[in-house]
CSV table of C-alpha atoms in Angstrom, one decimal:
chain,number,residue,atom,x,y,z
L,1,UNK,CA,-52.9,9.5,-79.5
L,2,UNK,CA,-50.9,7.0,-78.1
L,3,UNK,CA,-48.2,7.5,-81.3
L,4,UNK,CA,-47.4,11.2,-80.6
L,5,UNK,CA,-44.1,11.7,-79.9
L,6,UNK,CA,-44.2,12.6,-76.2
L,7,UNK,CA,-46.2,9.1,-75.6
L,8,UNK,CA,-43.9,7.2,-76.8
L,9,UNK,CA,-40.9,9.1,-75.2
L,10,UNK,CA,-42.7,8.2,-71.5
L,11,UNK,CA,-43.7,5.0,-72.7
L,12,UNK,CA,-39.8,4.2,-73.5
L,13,UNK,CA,-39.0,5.6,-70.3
L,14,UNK,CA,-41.5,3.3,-68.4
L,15,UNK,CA,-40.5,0.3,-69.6
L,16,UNK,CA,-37.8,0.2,-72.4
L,17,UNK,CA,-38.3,-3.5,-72.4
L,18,UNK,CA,-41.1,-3.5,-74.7
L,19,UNK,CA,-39.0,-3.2,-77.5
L,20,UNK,CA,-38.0,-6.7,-77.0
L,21,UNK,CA,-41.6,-8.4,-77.2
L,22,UNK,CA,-43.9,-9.1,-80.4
L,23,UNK,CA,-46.5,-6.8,-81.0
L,24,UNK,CA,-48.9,-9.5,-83.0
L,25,UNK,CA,-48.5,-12.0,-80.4
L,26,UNK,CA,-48.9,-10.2,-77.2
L,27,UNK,CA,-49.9,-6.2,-77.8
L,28,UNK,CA,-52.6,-6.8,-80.4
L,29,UNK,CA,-54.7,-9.9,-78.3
L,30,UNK,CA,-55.0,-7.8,-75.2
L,31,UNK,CA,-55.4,-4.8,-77.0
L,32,UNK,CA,-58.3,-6.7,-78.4
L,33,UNK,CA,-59.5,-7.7,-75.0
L,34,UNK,CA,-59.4,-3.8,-73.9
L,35,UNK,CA,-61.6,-3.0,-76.8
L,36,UNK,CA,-64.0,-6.0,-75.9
L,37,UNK,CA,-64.4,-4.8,-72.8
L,38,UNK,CA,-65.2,-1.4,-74.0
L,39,UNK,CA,-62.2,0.7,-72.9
L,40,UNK,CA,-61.4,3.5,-75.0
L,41,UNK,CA,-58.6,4.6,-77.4
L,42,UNK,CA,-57.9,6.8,-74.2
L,43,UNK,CA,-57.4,4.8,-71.9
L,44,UNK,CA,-55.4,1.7,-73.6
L,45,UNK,CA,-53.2,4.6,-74.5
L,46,UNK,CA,-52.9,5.4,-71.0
L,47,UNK,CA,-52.3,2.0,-70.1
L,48,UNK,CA,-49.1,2.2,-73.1
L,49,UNK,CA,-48.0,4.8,-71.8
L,50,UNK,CA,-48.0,4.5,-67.9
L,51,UNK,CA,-47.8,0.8,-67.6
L,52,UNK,CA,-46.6,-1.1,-70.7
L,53,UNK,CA,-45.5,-4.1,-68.8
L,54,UNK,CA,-49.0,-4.9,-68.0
L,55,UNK,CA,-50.2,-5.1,-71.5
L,56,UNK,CA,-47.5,-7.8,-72.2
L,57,UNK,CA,-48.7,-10.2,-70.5
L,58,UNK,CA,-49.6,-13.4,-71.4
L,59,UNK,CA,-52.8,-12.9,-73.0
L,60,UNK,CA,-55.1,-15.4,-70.8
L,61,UNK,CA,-53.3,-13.7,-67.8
L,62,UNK,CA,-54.3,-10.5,-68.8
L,63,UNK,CA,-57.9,-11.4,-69.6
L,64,UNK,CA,-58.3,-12.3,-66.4
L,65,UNK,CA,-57.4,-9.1,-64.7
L,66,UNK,CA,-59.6,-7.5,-67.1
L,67,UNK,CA,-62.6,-9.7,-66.1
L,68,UNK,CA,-61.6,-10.0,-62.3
L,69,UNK,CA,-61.8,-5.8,-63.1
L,70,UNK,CA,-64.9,-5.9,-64.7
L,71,UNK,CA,-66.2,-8.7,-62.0
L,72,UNK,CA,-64.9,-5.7,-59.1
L,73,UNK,CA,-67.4,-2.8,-61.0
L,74,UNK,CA,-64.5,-1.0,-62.5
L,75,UNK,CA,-65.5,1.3,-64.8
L,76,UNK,CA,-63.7,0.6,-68.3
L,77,UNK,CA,-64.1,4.0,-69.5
L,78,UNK,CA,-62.3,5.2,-66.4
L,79,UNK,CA,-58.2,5.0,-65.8
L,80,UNK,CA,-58.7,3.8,-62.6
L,81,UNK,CA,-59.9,0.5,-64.7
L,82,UNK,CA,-56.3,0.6,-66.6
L,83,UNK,CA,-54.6,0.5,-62.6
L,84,UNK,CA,-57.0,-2.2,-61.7
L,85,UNK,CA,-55.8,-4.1,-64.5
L,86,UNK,CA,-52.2,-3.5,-63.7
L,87,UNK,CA,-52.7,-4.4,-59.6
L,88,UNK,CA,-54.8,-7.5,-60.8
L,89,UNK,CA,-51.9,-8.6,-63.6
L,90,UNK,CA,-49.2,-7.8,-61.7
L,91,UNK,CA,-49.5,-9.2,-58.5
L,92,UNK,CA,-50.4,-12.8,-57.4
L,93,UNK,CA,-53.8,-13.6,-55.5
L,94,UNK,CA,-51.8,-14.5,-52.4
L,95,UNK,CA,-50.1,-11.6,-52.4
L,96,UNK,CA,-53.3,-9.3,-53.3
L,97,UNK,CA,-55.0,-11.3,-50.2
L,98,UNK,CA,-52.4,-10.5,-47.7
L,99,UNK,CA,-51.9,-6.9,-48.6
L,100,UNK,CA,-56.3,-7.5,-47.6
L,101,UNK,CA,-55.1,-9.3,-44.6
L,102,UNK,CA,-53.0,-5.9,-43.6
L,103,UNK,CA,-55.4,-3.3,-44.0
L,104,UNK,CA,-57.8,-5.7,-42.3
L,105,UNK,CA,-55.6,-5.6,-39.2
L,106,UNK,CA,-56.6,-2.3,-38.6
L,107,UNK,CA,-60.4,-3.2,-38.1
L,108,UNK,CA,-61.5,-2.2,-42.4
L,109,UNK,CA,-63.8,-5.0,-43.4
L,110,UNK,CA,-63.4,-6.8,-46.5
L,111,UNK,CA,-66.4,-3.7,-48.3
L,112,UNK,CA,-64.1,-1.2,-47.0
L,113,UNK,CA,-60.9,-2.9,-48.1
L,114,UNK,CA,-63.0,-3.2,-51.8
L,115,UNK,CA,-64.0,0.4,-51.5
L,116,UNK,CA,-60.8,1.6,-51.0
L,117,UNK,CA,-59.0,-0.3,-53.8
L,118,UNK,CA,-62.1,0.3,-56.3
L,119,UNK,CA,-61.1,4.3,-55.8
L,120,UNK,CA,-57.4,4.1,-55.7
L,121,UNK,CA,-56.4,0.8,-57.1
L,122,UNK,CA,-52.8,1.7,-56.6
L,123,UNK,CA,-53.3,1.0,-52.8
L,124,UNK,CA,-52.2,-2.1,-53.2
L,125,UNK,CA,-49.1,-2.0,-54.6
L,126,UNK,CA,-47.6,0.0,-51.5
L,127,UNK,CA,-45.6,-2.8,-49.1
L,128,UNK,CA,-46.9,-4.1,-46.1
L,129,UNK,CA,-44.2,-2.3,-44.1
L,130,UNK,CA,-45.7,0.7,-45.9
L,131,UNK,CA,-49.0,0.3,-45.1
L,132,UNK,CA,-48.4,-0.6,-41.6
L,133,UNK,CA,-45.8,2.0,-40.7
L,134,UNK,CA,-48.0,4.8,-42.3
L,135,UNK,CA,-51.4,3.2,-40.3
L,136,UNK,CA,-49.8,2.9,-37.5
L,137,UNK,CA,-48.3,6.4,-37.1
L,138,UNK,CA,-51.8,8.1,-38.5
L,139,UNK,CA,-53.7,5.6,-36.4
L,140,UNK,CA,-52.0,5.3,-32.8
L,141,UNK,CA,-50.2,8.4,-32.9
L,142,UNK,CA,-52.7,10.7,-34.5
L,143,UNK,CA,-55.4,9.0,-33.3
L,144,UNK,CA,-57.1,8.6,-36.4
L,145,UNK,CA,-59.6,5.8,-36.9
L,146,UNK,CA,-58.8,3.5,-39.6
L,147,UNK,CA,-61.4,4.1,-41.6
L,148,UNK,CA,-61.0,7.5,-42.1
L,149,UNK,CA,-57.8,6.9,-43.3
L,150,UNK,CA,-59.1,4.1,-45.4
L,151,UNK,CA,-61.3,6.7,-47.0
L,152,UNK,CA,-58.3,9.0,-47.5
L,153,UNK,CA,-56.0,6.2,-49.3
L,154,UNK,CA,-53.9,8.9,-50.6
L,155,UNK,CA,-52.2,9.1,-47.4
L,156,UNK,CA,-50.8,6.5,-47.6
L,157,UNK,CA,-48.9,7.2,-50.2
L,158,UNK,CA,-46.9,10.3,-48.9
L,159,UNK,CA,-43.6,10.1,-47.8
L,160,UNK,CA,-43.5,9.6,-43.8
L,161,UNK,CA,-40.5,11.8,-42.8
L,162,UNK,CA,-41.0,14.5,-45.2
L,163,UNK,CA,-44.5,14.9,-45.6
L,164,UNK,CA,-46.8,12.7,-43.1
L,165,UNK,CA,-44.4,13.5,-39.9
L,166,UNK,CA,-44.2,17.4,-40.8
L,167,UNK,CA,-47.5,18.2,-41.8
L,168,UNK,CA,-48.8,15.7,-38.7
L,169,UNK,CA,-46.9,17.8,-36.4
L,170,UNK,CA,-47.6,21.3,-37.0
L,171,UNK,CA,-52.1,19.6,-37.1
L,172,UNK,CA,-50.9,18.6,-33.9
């Protein structure tokens, strides 16, 4: 699957680094950790083709975003496993406990937070100018609570002047 030509096209396009970076001693360990795990041929290839960076890693780096994954009761059969793994690889713990520390600003408790980033891993990776600029205008001007729109992550990642703004104002 993951050698079909279109694959490897968007997998170029993603990252064209990873023609630099050897496949035996990087690719093929955490490849090996995916499989232990019990991903699937689908989803590794998913994980090639949409975030390449994040399967070269360093290997023991990578095995622990895989177990901290695992640990969170992601489901490795899923693709929301394969953006766990890349949140959990890519960013530091400091950083992945302040973006907490934002969303917990608005009132979400740490289960909510976990919720939230256990169906939309990708909720992380917005900014904390992001996430506050988007709660804030949903929240205080829209007068949504928090955790609705904690249960509506997607939200969050529209564009505010374009989509959130417009859309908000004709609901209004």
């Amino acid at each position: 699957m993951l050698f079909l030509d279109q694959n490897v096209i968007i997998m170029l396009k993603h990252s064209p680094r990873v023609l630099l970076f050897n496949v035996e001693k990087i690719l093929a360990p955490n490849i090996a950790t995916l499989r232990e795990a019990g991903v699937p041929q689908s989803v590794i290839s998913f994980m090639m083709c949409r975030s390449p960076n994040t399967l070269y890693q360093e290997s023991l780096k990578f095995k622990e975003g895989v177990n901290k994954a695992i640990e969170m009761v992601f489901n490795p059969q899923r693709s929301t496993f394969a953006h766990a793994v890349q949140v959990l690889c890519d960013m530091h713990e400091s950083t992945f406990e302040r973006k907490k520390e934002v969303y917990g600003r608005w009132g979400l408790s740490n289960d909510e937070i976990l919720l939230a980033f256990r169906s939309h891993p990708m909720c992380m990776n917005l900014s904390e100018e992001k996430i506050m600029e988007t709660m804030d205008f949903l929240v205080n001007k829209m007068g949504w609570q928090a955790t609705v729109v904690a249960r509506c992550r997607v939200a969050l990642f529209f564009n505010m002047e374009r989509r959130i703004i417009t859309r908000c104002t004709v609901v209004k």
